[in-house]
GROMACS .gro file of C-alpha atoms in nm:
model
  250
    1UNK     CA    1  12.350  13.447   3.450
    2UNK     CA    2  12.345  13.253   3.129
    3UNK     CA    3  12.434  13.454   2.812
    4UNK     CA    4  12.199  13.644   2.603
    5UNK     CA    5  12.294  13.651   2.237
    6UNK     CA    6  12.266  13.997   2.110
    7UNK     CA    7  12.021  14.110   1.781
    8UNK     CA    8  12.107  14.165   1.457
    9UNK     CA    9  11.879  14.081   1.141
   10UNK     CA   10  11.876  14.262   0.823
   11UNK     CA   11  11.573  14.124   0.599
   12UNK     CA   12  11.329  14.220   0.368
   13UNK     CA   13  10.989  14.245   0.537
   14UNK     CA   14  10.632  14.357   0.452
   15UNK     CA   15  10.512  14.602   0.709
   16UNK     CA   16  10.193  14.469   0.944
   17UNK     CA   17  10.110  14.719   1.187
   18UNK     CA   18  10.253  15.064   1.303
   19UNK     CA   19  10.178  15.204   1.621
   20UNK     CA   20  10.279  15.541   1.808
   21UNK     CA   21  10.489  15.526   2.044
   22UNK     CA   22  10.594  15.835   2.270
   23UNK     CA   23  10.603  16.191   2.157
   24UNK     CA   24  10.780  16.131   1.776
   25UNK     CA   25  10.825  15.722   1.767
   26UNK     CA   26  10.644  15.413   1.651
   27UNK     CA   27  10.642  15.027   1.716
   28UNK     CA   28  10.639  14.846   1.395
   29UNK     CA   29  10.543  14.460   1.337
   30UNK     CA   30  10.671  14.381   0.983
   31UNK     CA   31  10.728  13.985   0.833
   32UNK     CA   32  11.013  13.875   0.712
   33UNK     CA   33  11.094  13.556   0.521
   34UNK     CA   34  11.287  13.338   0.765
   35UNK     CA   35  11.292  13.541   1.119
   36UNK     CA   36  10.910  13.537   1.085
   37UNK     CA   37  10.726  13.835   1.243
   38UNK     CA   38  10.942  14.058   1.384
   39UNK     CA   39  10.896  14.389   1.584
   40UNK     CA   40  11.061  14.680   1.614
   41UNK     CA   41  11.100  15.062   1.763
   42UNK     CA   42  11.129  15.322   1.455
   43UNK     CA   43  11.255  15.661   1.586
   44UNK     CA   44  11.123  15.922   1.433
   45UNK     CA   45  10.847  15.673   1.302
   46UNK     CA   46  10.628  15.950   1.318
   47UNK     CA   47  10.798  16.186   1.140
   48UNK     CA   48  10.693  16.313   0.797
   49UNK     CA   49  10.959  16.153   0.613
   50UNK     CA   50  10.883  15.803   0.763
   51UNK     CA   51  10.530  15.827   0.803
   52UNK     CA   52  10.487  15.742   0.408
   53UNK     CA   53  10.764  15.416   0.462
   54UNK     CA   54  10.574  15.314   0.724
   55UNK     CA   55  10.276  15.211   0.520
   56UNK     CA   56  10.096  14.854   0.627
   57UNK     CA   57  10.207  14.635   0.301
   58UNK     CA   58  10.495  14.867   0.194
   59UNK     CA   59  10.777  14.625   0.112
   60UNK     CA   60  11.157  14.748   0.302
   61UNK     CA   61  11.468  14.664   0.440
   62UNK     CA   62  11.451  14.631   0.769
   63UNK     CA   63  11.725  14.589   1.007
   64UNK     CA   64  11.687  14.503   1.400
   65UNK     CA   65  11.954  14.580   1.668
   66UNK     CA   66  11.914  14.487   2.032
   67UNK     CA   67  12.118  14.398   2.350
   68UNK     CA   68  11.953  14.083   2.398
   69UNK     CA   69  11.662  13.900   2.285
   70UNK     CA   70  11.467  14.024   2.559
   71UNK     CA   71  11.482  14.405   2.448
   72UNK     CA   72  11.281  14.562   2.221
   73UNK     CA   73  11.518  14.589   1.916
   74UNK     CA   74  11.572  14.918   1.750
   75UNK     CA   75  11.451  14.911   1.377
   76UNK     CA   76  11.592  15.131   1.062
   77UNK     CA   77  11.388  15.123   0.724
   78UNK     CA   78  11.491  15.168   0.384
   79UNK     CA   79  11.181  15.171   0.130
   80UNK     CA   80  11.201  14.923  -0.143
   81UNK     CA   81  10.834  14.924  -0.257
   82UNK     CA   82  10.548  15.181  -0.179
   83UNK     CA   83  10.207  15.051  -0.207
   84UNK     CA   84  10.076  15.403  -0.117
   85UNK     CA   85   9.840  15.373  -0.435
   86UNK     CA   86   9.618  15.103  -0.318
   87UNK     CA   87   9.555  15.271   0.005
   88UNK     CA   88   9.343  15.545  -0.219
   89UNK     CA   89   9.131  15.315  -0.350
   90UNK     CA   90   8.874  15.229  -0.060
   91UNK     CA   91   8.840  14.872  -0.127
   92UNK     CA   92   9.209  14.766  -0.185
   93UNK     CA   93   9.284  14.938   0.113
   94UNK     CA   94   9.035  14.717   0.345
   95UNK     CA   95   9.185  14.413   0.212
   96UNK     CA   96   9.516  14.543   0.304
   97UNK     CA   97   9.407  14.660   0.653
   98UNK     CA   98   9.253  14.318   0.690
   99UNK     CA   99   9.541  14.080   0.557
  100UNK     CA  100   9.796  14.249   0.742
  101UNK     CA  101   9.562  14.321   1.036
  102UNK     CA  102   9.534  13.976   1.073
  103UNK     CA  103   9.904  13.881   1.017
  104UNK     CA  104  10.003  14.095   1.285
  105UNK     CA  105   9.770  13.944   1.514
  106UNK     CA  106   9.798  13.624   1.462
  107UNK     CA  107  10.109  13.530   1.402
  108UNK     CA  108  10.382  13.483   1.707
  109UNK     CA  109  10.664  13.676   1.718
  110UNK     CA  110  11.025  13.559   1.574
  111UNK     CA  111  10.861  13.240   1.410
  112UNK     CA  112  10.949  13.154   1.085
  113UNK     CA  113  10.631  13.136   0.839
  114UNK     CA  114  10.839  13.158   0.482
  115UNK     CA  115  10.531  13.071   0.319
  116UNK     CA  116  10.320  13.302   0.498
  117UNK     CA  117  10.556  13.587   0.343
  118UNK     CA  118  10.548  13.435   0.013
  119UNK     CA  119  10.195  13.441   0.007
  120UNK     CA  120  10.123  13.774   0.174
  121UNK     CA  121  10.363  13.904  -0.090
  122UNK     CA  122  10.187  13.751  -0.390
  123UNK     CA  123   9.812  13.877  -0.231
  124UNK     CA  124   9.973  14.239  -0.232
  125UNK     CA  125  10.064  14.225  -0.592
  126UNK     CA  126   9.771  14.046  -0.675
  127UNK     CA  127   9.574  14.345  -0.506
  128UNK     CA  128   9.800  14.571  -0.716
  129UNK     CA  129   9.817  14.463  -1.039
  130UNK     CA  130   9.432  14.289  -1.082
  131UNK     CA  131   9.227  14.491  -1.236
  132UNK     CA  132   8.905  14.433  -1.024
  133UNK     CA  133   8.835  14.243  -0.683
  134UNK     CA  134   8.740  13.924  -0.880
  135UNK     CA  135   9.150  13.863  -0.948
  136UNK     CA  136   9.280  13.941  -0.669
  137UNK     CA  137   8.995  13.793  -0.381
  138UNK     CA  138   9.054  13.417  -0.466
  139UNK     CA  139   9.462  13.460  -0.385
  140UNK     CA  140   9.288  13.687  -0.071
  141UNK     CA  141   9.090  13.397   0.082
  142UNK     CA  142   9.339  13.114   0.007
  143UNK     CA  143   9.579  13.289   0.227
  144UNK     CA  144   9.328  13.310   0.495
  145UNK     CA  145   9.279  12.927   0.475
  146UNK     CA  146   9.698  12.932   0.498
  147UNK     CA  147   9.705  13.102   0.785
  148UNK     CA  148   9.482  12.863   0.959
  149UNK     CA  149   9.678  12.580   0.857
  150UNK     CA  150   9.974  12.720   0.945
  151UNK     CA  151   9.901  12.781   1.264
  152UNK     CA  152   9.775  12.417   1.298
  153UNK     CA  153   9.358  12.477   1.254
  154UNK     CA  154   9.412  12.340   0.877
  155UNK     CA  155   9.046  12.230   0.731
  156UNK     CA  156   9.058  11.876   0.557
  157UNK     CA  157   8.875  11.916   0.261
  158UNK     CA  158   9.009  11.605   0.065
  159UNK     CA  159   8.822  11.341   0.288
  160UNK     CA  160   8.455  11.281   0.411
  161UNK     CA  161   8.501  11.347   0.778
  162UNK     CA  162   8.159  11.116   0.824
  163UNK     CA  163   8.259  10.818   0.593
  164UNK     CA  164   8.610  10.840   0.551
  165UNK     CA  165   8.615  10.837   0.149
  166UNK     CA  166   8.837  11.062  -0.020
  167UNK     CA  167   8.662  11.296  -0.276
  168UNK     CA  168   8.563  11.625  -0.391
  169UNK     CA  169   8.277  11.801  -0.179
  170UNK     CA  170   8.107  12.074  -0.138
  171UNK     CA  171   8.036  12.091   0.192
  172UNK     CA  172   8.253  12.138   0.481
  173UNK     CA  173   8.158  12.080   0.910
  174UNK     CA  174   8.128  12.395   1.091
  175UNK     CA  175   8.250  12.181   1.402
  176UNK     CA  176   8.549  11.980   1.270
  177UNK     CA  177   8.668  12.147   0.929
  178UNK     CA  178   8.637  11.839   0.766
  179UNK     CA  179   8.417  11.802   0.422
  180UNK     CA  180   8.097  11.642   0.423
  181UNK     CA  181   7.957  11.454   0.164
  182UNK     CA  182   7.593  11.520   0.059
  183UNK     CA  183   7.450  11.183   0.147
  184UNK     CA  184   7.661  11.167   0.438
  185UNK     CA  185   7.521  11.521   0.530
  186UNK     CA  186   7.166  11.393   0.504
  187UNK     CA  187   6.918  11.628   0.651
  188UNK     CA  188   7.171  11.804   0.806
  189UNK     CA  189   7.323  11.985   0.517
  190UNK     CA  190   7.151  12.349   0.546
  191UNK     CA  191   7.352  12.353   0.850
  192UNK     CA  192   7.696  12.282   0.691
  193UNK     CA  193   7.945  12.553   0.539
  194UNK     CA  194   7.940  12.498   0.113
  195UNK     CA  195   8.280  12.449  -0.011
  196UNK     CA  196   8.357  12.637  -0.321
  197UNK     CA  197   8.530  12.433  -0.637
  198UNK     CA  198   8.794  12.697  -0.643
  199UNK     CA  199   8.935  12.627  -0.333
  200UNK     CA  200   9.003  12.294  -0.447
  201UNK     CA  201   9.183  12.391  -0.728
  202UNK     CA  202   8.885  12.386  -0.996
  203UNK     CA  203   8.764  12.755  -1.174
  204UNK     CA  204   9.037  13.025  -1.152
  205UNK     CA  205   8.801  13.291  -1.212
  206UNK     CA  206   8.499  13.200  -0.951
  207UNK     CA  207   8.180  13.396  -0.961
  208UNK     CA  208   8.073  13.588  -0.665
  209UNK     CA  209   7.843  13.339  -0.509
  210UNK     CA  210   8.134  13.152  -0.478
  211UNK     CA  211   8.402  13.400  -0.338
  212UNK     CA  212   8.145  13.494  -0.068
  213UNK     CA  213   8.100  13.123   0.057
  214UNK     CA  214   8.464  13.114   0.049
  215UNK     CA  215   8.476  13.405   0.288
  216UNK     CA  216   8.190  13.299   0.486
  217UNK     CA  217   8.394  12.943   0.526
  218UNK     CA  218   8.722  13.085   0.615
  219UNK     CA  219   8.568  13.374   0.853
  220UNK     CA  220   8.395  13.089   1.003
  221UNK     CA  221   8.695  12.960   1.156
  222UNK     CA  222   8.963  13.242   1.194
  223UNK     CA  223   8.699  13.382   1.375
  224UNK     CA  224   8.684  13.043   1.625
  225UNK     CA  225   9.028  12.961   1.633
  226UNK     CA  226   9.240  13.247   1.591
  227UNK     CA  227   9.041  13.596   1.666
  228UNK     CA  228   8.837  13.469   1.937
  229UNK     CA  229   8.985  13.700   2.225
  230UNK     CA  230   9.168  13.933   2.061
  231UNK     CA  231   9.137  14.283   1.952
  232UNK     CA  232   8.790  14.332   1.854
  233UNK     CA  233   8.940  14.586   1.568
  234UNK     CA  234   9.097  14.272   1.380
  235UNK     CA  235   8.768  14.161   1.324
  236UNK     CA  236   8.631  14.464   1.219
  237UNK     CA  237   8.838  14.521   0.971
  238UNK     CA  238   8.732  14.166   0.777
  239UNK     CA  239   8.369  14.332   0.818
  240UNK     CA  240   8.435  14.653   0.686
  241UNK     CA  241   8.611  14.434   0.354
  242UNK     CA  242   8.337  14.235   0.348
  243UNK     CA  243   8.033  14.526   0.333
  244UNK     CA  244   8.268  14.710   0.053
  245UNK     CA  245   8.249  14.399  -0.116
  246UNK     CA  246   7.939  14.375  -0.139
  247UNK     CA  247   7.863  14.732  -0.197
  248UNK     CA  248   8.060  14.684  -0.486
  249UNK     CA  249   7.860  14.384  -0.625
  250UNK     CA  250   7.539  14.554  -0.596
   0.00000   0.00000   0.00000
């Protein structure tokens, strides 16, 4: 039989998911910056001194021991940073439940996404440090449009997809992705996704109007190419962030 390499990785990692497993234990999904998404059995996961580590977004240690690669590997935590304190404010914690929620489903196991982690990292801090959902939303929705990209469903938003000429738009295909010009778009434009400037880098502090086309873009196609067919609570979750949202705008 050909050799199995054993498991051993000790990494920092951001904490996706956490699921009970047996009487006292959980399964844990958590990122890490170069062995990608990696799970993980926590004994005693359920316990009252690791319930409050095992946080979706908390930042740890992890380290991973298995046999072999085909084993579920055992995981130990140590807690480097808690982000218990967003998870009591309603709205910060449905974007966390949602950007991890998503990580964890998306993403396939022992991959490396380094800029995936980077990013999830800086939306967490964003979430934690900005004042109101207007600083930390635009950082929220760019790493949706990452993920897609990453994971090869990238939208090209610096060409016409029609003409060919390279630009800045404001509207984007629902079919391809690919930005539309308005003349190109013709009568066909109220059927087109709008593009919002800051996603190409313009205003830094985008109005609501815009942040909600941005959502209503990206949701577009996460929900096409990545969360068609999978756990219809993944979804949910971006709806629940969404009606907060706008409960909050009202």
């Amino acid at each position: 039989m050909p050799y199995i390499a054993p498991v051993h990785i000790v990494a920092p990692a951001l904490i996706l998911s956490v699921r009970p497993h047996g009487e006292h234990g959980a399964i844990v999904r958590a990122l890490t910056p170069a062995d990608g998404m990696q799970p993980g059995y926590v004994r005693g996961g359920r316990s009252r001194v690791l319930r409050p580590v095992l946080q979706p977004a908390n930042a740890v240690l992890g380290e991973w021991r298995a046999r072999t690669g085909e084993q579920l590997a055992s995981l130990t935590v140590e807690l480097i940073e808690s982000r218990a304190a967003l998870h009591g404010d309603p709205l910060a914690a449905a974007a966390l439940s949602w950007v991890t929620a998503l990580t964890a489903t998306a993403l396939p196991e022992a991959q490396p996404y380094p800029r995936l982690y980077e990013a999830l990292d800086g939306v967490i801090g964003a979430l934690a440090a900005a004042p109101s959902a207007r600083g930390w939303l635009p950082g929220l929705i760019r790493y949706e449009l990452l993920v897609l990209a990453e994971l090869g469903f990238g939208l090209a938003l610096d060409r016409c997809v029609v003409t060919g000429e390279r630009g800045v738009f404001d509207l984007v295909s629902p079919r391809s992705g690919g930005a539309v010009s308005r003349a190109a778009a013709g009568t066909y434009a109220g059927r087109m996704l709008r593009l919002p400037p800051f996603l190409l880098g313009g205003s830094q502090s985008p109005d609501w109007p815009d942040l909600f086309d941005g959502m209503r873009l990206t949701g577009h196609f996460l929900d096409r190419d990545i969360l068609a067919d999978r756990r219809e609570d993944v979804g949910a979750a971006r709806q629940r962030l969404t009606a907060r949202l706008k409960r909050a705008v009202a």
